[in-house]
Every structure is written in C-alpha cells, then in structure tokens.
Amino acid sequence: MPHRVRIGVLAAIVAAVVGACSPQPDTAENAGPSVSPTTRTAAQGPRPPGPLFSYLQQVGADGEADRVEREKRVEELVAACMADEGFEYWPREPSPEWDEWEQYTLEYAQQYGYGSSTTGPPSDATEPPDPNEEYVESLSSSARTEYDEAMWDFSDQESPGGCAGDAQTTVYQDGRWEEDPAFAELHAQYETWLFAMLGDPRMADAATEWSACMADAGYDVATPSDAQESLSGASSGVIITPEVQKREIDTAVADLTCQIETDYQTSMLAAQHVMEQEFVDAHREQLEALVEAYALDAG
C-alpha cells in the first residue's frame, strides 16, 4: 500500500525546514549498519496550516480521514477487479496511523537521539490481519501464479499495473491537480515559491535564537537540519559505535531543548505564514478556482 499522497513532493521540504526531529520506528531487525542523515519533522506537535496550505490541504490527501477513505477505495477497486479476473478478494482494513507527534519527546531524545544510529522502541501500531491470506495459500501453484499476475503486472516498471497497480493509480494519481494543464501555471509558481521561501532571509532570522542556544551548548549549526547532518556528513555513512550513538543523543537533546526553550516552531511558522499570505494575496483567484475544481469532499 502506498504512502498517502501529500500536497506535493516539494511540500515535504517545508516540513524539513520548519523543524527536524521526528524519528522513524526502528527494530533490531531493520537497524542498518551505518548512519544516514535524515531530515525529519519538528518535535513540538502538529503544525497548523497557514494561509496557503489551508487552500492546498483541501485538494490533497493530507488528512487522516482522507487517507482512510482512499485506502478503502483502493481495496474496493482491487476486489472488483480481482472478481472480474475470477478470483476472490476481501478488502483489507486501512493501516493504522503512527502518531509521530506523541512518539517524539525530550524523553525519547534522551534515550534514542533522532532514532538514526539507535534502535528505538517499536511502534504500537500493528497492521490489521490480511483476510486474503488463507484463500491465497489454498490456491494451487498455477492458480497462485495467475492470482499474482492478476494482482500485479510489472511489465511496465515505471507504472505497475494489475488490479492493485491500477487501483492505486486511479485513487492516488489520476485527477491530481498538479497534472491539470489548467493549473500548470499555478503549480509552477507554487514550486518556485517553495524554493524561494526556503532561502528567504526571514526563515534564517527565525532560527537565530535557536542557533544561539545551540552555540551556548557547544554546537555551531544554523538549523535543526544542520544539527542532524553534522552527525555523519551529507554523503558518507559512519559505522555505529557507542560513541556515535552518544553523540547523536547529545545532539538531539540539545536540539530539542533549544527548540523548546526558544519556541523555535512558533518563530518558523510565523515567518512561513507571512510568506504564505503573500502567495495567497498574489494568487487568490487561482487558488479559489483550484479548490472549487478539486476539493476532496466534492467527490
């Protein structure tokens, strides 16, 4: 099942800048042998959408309720398609949401750092059982091959088909506003704005107090992303040792402590929202037309 589709790939960059620090759950089985710097989300809780993203969230699958509905729709389409292919298929329940905001706290940082070189606690979320498992196992070898071919067609590696691939394309790709020529200009301007915002001096100014706090703690870094990247460099891995893990934990604790003490997120959000409002003021008519055409609750 694909990850929920967000407003756009570039929008994730905004989350990376407004903060860094929500770990991915790791286990001893999937912990890797080296550290790779990963830009993560801020630790203080979900960020309220600003003026621009209030528009864009209405046309993107970014909410939990919408994620659930889309996953249900995929499963319904797969079931109908597999029935046409002569197989049984029972729709699976949507996967549970992992609450990253509750997961990452100062206490977590004190134990696991960013969760990169350390093995953090497993997620409480468990995948619901697959109601098709017993049926698939009951198929003969030849029938299982036919079932798999009906479910997935990998003849086109760029765009897998089959019942599952077609359903996911229908739900997650077809009809997305980013591909609509009518909004091509708006999308191009939005991408340009995102990159410009990330380099805007107002964003750097918003991190000034956080950076000063980190300097007092012995770290010469400008942003939380810089703090994480300082652990292993931008391109090379580092063999995990107790010393590497301790350095990560110390850095994460200093990072998050300074975020809390300087109210880092509030400063970054304030700067971001000012720039979002500037974009809205310049493109309000286009944004309103976009919501009218692609609002999620409009079907």
JSON list of N, CA and C in Angstrom, two decimals, residues 137-178:
[
{"chain": "A", "resi": 137, "resn": "GLU", "atom": "N", "xyz": [-3.24, -18.99, 0.16]},
{"chain": "A", "resi": 137, "resn": "GLU", "atom": "CA", "xyz": [-2.47, -20.19, 0.46]},
{"chain": "A", "resi": 137, "resn": "GLU", "atom": "C", "xyz": [-3.17, -21.46, -0.01]},
{"chain": "A", "resi": 138, "resn": "SER", "atom": "N", "xyz": [-4.49, -21.39, -0.16]},
{"chain": "A", "resi": 138, "resn": "SER", "atom": "CA", "xyz": [-5.25, -22.57, -0.60]},
{"chain": "A", "resi": 138, "resn": "SER", "atom": "C", "xyz": [-5.15, -22.81, -2.11]},
{"chain": "A", "resi": 139, "resn": "LEU", "atom": "N", "xyz": [-4.67, -21.83, -2.86]},
{"chain": "A", "resi": 139, "resn": "LEU", "atom": "CA", "xyz": [-4.59, -21.95, -4.31]},
{"chain": "A", "resi": 139, "resn": "LEU", "atom": "C", "xyz": [-3.47, -22.90, -4.73]},
{"chain": "A", "resi": 140, "resn": "SER", "atom": "N", "xyz": [-3.67, -23.56, -5.85]},
{"chain": "A", "resi": 140, "resn": "SER", "atom": "CA", "xyz": [-2.62, -24.40, -6.41]},
{"chain": "A", "resi": 140, "resn": "SER", "atom": "C", "xyz": [-1.49, -23.53, -6.90]},
{"chain": "A", "resi": 141, "resn": "SER", "atom": "N", "xyz": [-0.37, -24.13, -7.22]},
{"chain": "A", "resi": 141, "resn": "SER", "atom": "CA", "xyz": [0.79, -23.36, -7.66]},
{"chain": "A", "resi": 141, "resn": "SER", "atom": "C", "xyz": [0.47, -22.56, -8.92]},
{"chain": "A", "resi": 142, "resn": "SER", "atom": "N", "xyz": [-0.20, -23.18, -9.87]},
{"chain": "A", "resi": 142, "resn": "SER", "atom": "CA", "xyz": [-0.52, -22.48, -11.12]},
{"chain": "A", "resi": 142, "resn": "SER", "atom": "C", "xyz": [-1.54, -21.38, -10.88]},
{"chain": "A", "resi": 143, "resn": "ALA", "atom": "N", "xyz": [-2.52, -21.67, -10.01]},
{"chain": "A", "resi": 143, "resn": "ALA", "atom": "CA", "xyz": [-3.54, -20.65, -9.71]},
{"chain": "A", "resi": 143, "resn": "ALA", "atom": "C", "xyz": [-2.92, -19.49, -8.95]},
{"chain": "A", "resi": 144, "resn": "ARG", "atom": "N", "xyz": [-1.96, -19.77, -8.09]},
{"chain": "A", "resi": 144, "resn": "ARG", "atom": "CA", "xyz": [-1.28, -18.71, -7.34]},
{"chain": "A", "resi": 144, "resn": "ARG", "atom": "C", "xyz": [-0.51, -17.80, -8.30]},
{"chain": "A", "resi": 145, "resn": "THR", "atom": "N", "xyz": [0.12, -18.42, -9.31]},
{"chain": "A", "resi": 145, "resn": "THR", "atom": "CA", "xyz": [0.83, -17.62, -10.30]},
{"chain": "A", "resi": 145, "resn": "THR", "atom": "C", "xyz": [-0.14, -16.71, -11.05]},
{"chain": "A", "resi": 146, "resn": "GLU", "atom": "N", "xyz": [-1.29, -17.24, -11.44]},
{"chain": "A", "resi": 146, "resn": "GLU", "atom": "CA", "xyz": [-2.30, -16.44, -12.14]},
{"chain": "A", "resi": 146, "resn": "GLU", "atom": "C", "xyz": [-2.84, -15.34, -11.23]},
{"chain": "A", "resi": 147, "resn": "TYR", "atom": "N", "xyz": [-3.02, -15.68, -9.96]},
{"chain": "A", "resi": 147, "resn": "TYR", "atom": "CA", "xyz": [-3.50, -14.69, -8.99]},
{"chain": "A", "resi": 147, "resn": "TYR", "atom": "C", "xyz": [-2.51, -13.53, -8.88]},
{"chain": "A", "resi": 148, "resn": "ASP", "atom": "N", "xyz": [-1.23, -13.87, -8.74]},
{"chain": "A", "resi": 148, "resn": "ASP", "atom": "CA", "xyz": [-0.21, -12.83, -8.61]},
{"chain": "A", "resi": 148, "resn": "ASP", "atom": "C", "xyz": [-0.13, -11.96, -9.87]},
{"chain": "A", "resi": 149, "resn": "GLU", "atom": "N", "xyz": [-0.25, -12.59, -11.02]},
{"chain": "A", "resi": 149, "resn": "GLU", "atom": "CA", "xyz": [-0.20, -11.83, -12.27]},
{"chain": "A", "resi": 149, "resn": "GLU", "atom": "C", "xyz": [-1.40, -10.90, -12.40]},
{"chain": "A", "resi": 150, "resn": "ALA", "atom": "N", "xyz": [-2.56, -11.36, -11.92]},
{"chain": "A", "resi": 150, "resn": "ALA", "atom": "CA", "xyz": [-3.76, -10.51, -11.95]},
{"chain": "A", "resi": 150, "resn": "ALA", "atom": "C", "xyz": [-3.63, -9.36, -10.97]},
{"chain": "A", "resi": 151, "resn": "MET", "atom": "N", "xyz": [-3.01, -9.63, -9.83]},
{"chain": "A", "resi": 151, "resn": "MET", "atom": "CA", "xyz": [-2.87, -8.60, -8.81]},
{"chain": "A", "resi": 151, "resn": "MET", "atom": "C", "xyz": [-1.84, -7.55, -9.20]},
{"chain": "A", "resi": 152, "resn": "TRP", "atom": "N", "xyz": [-0.70, -7.99, -9.72]},
{"chain": "A", "resi": 152, "resn": "TRP", "atom": "CA", "xyz": [0.37, -7.07, -10.09]},
{"chain": "A", "resi": 152, "resn": "TRP", "atom": "C", "xyz": [0.90, -7.39, -11.48]},
{"chain": "A", "resi": 153, "resn": "ASP", "atom": "N", "xyz": [1.01, -6.38, -12.30]},
{"chain": "A", "resi": 153, "resn": "ASP", "atom": "CA", "xyz": [1.61, -6.52, -13.63]},
{"chain": "A", "resi": 153, "resn": "ASP", "atom": "C", "xyz": [2.83, -5.60, -13.68]},
{"chain": "A", "resi": 154, "resn": "PHE", "atom": "N", "xyz": [4.01, -6.21, -13.65]},
{"chain": "A", "resi": 154, "resn": "PHE", "atom": "CA", "xyz": [5.25, -5.43, -13.61]},
{"chain": "A", "resi": 154, "resn": "PHE", "atom": "C", "xyz": [5.91, -5.34, -14.99]},
{"chain": "A", "resi": 155, "resn": "SER", "atom": "N", "xyz": [5.14, -5.57, -16.04]},
{"chain": "A", "resi": 155, "resn": "SER", "atom": "CA", "xyz": [5.73, -5.47, -17.38]},
{"chain": "A", "resi": 155, "resn": "SER", "atom": "C", "xyz": [6.21, -4.06, -17.67]},
{"chain": "A", "resi": 156, "resn": "ASP", "atom": "N", "xyz": [5.55, -3.08, -17.06]},
{"chain": "A", "resi": 156, "resn": "ASP", "atom": "CA", "xyz": [5.99, -1.69, -17.16]},
{"chain": "A", "resi": 156, "resn": "ASP", "atom": "C", "xyz": [6.51, -1.27, -15.79]},
{"chain": "A", "resi": 157, "resn": "GLN", "atom": "N", "xyz": [7.83, -1.28, -15.63]},
{"chain": "A", "resi": 157, "resn": "GLN", "atom": "CA", "xyz": [8.41, -0.98, -14.32]},
{"chain": "A", "resi": 157, "resn": "GLN", "atom": "C", "xyz": [8.11, 0.43, -13.85]},
{"chain": "A", "resi": 158, "resn": "GLU", "atom": "N", "xyz": [7.93, 1.35, -14.79]},
{"chain": "A", "resi": 158, "resn": "GLU", "atom": "CA", "xyz": [7.66, 2.74, -14.42]},
{"chain": "A", "resi": 158, "resn": "GLU", "atom": "C", "xyz": [6.24, 2.92, -13.88]},
{"chain": "A", "resi": 159, "resn": "SER", "atom": "N", "xyz": [5.33, 2.07, -14.34]},
{"chain": "A", "resi": 159, "resn": "SER", "atom": "CA", "xyz": [3.93, 2.21, -13.92]},
{"chain": "A", "resi": 159, "resn": "SER", "atom": "C", "xyz": [3.31, 0.83, -13.79]},
{"chain": "A", "resi": 160, "resn": "PRO", "atom": "N", "xyz": [3.55, 0.14, -12.66]},
{"chain": "A", "resi": 160, "resn": "PRO", "atom": "CA", "xyz": [2.99, -1.20, -12.47]},
{"chain": "A", "resi": 160, "resn": "PRO", "atom": "C", "xyz": [1.48, -1.20, -12.62]},
{"chain": "A", "resi": 161, "resn": "GLY", "atom": "N", "xyz": [0.98, -2.27, -13.23]},
{"chain": "A", "resi": 161, "resn": "GLY", "atom": "CA", "xyz": [-0.46, -2.37, -13.45]},
{"chain": "A", "resi": 161, "resn": "GLY", "atom": "C", "xyz": [-1.06, -3.48, -12.61]},
{"chain": "A", "resi": 162, "resn": "GLY", "atom": "N", "xyz": [-1.90, -4.29, -13.23]},
{"chain": "A", "resi": 162, "resn": "GLY", "atom": "CA", "xyz": [-2.63, -5.29, -12.47]},
{"chain": "A", "resi": 162, "resn": "GLY", "atom": "C", "xyz": [-3.70, -4.62, -11.65]},
{"chain": "A", "resi": 163, "resn": "CYS", "atom": "N", "xyz": [-4.48, -5.42, -10.95]},
{"chain": "A", "resi": 163, "resn": "CYS", "atom": "CA", "xyz": [-5.58, -4.87, -10.16]},
{"chain": "A", "resi": 163, "resn": "CYS", "atom": "C", "xyz": [-5.09, -3.89, -9.09]},
{"chain": "A", "resi": 164, "resn": "ALA", "atom": "N", "xyz": [-4.01, -4.26, -8.39]},
{"chain": "A", "resi": 164, "resn": "ALA", "atom": "CA", "xyz": [-3.51, -3.38, -7.33]},
{"chain": "A", "resi": 164, "resn": "ALA", "atom": "C", "xyz": [-2.90, -2.12, -7.91]},
{"chain": "A", "resi": 165, "resn": "GLY", "atom": "N", "xyz": [-2.08, -2.26, -8.94]},
{"chain": "A", "resi": 165, "resn": "GLY", "atom": "CA", "xyz": [-1.45, -1.09, -9.53]},
{"chain": "A", "resi": 165, "resn": "GLY", "atom": "C", "xyz": [-2.45, -0.14, -10.14]},
{"chain": "A", "resi": 166, "resn": "ASP", "atom": "N", "xyz": [-3.43, -0.69, -10.86]},
{"chain": "A", "resi": 166, "resn": "ASP", "atom": "CA", "xyz": [-4.44, 0.16, -11.49]},
{"chain": "A", "resi": 166, "resn": "ASP", "atom": "C", "xyz": [-5.28, 0.89, -10.43]},
{"chain": "A", "resi": 167, "resn": "ALA", "atom": "N", "xyz": [-5.63, 0.18, -9.35]},
{"chain": "A", "resi": 167, "resn": "ALA", "atom": "CA", "xyz": [-6.43, 0.81, -8.30]},
{"chain": "A", "resi": 167, "resn": "ALA", "atom": "C", "xyz": [-5.68, 1.94, -7.64]},
{"chain": "A", "resi": 168, "resn": "GLN", "atom": "N", "xyz": [-4.41, 1.74, -7.37]},
{"chain": "A", "resi": 168, "resn": "GLN", "atom": "CA", "xyz": [-3.62, 2.78, -6.73]},
{"chain": "A", "resi": 168, "resn": "GLN", "atom": "C", "xyz": [-3.43, 3.98, -7.65]},
{"chain": "A", "resi": 169, "resn": "THR", "atom": "N", "xyz": [-3.25, 3.72, -8.94]},
{"chain": "A", "resi": 169, "resn": "THR", "atom": "CA", "xyz": [-3.13, 4.82, -9.89]},
{"chain": "A", "resi": 169, "resn": "THR", "atom": "C", "xyz": [-4.43, 5.61, -9.94]},
{"chain": "A", "resi": 170, "resn": "THR", "atom": "N", "xyz": [-5.56, 4.91, -9.97]},
{"chain": "A", "resi": 170, "resn": "THR", "atom": "CA", "xyz": [-6.85, 5.58, -10.03]},
{"chain": "A", "resi": 170, "resn": "THR", "atom": "C", "xyz": [-7.08, 6.47, -8.82]},
{"chain": "A", "resi": 171, "resn": "VAL", "atom": "N", "xyz": [-6.75, 5.97, -7.64]},
{"chain": "A", "resi": 171, "resn": "VAL", "atom": "CA", "xyz": [-7.05, 6.69, -6.41]},
{"chain": "A", "resi": 171, "resn": "VAL", "atom": "C", "xyz": [-6.01, 7.75, -6.09]},
{"chain": "A", "resi": 172, "resn": "TYR", "atom": "N", "xyz": [-4.73, 7.43, -6.31]},
{"chain": "A", "resi": 172, "resn": "TYR", "atom": "CA", "xyz": [-3.67, 8.32, -5.85]},
{"chain": "A", "resi": 172, "resn": "TYR", "atom": "C", "xyz": [-3.07, 9.21, -6.94]},
{"chain": "A", "resi": 173, "resn": "GLN", "atom": "N", "xyz": [-3.27, 8.87, -8.21]},
{"chain": "A", "resi": 173, "resn": "GLN", "atom": "CA", "xyz": [-2.61, 9.64, -9.26]},
{"chain": "A", "resi": 173, "resn": "GLN", "atom": "C", "xyz": [-3.59, 10.34, -10.19]},
{"chain": "A", "resi": 174, "resn": "ASP", "atom": "N", "xyz": [-4.54, 9.61, -10.72]},
{"chain": "A", "resi": 174, "resn": "ASP", "atom": "CA", "xyz": [-5.44, 10.21, -11.70]},
{"chain": "A", "resi": 174, "resn": "ASP", "atom": "C", "xyz": [-6.21, 11.36, -11.09]},
{"chain": "A", "resi": 175, "resn": "GLY", "atom": "N", "xyz": [-6.35, 12.42, -11.84]},
{"chain": "A", "resi": 175, "resn": "GLY", "atom": "CA", "xyz": [-7.17, 13.55, -11.38]},
{"chain": "A", "resi": 175, "resn": "GLY", "atom": "C", "xyz": [-6.48, 14.46, -10.39]},
{"chain": "A", "resi": 176, "resn": "ARG", "atom": "N", "xyz": [-5.15, 14.33, -10.21]},
{"chain": "A", "resi": 176, "resn": "ARG", "atom": "CA", "xyz": [-4.47, 15.22, -9.29]},
{"chain": "A", "resi": 176, "resn": "ARG", "atom": "C", "xyz": [-4.27, 16.57, -9.95]},
{"chain": "A", "resi": 177, "resn": "TRP", "atom": "N", "xyz": [-4.44, 17.61, -9.19]},
{"chain": "A", "resi": 177, "resn": "TRP", "atom": "CA", "xyz": [-4.41, 18.96, -9.77]},
{"chain": "A", "resi": 177, "resn": "TRP", "atom": "C", "xyz": [-3.05, 19.31, -10.35]},
{"chain": "A", "resi": 178, "resn": "GLU", "atom": "N", "xyz": [-1.99, 18.72, -9.81]},
{"chain": "A", "resi": 178, "resn": "GLU", "atom": "CA", "xyz": [-0.66, 19.04, -10.32]},
{"chain": "A", "resi": 178, "resn": "GLU", "atom": "C", "xyz": [-0.49, 18.66, -11.79]}
]
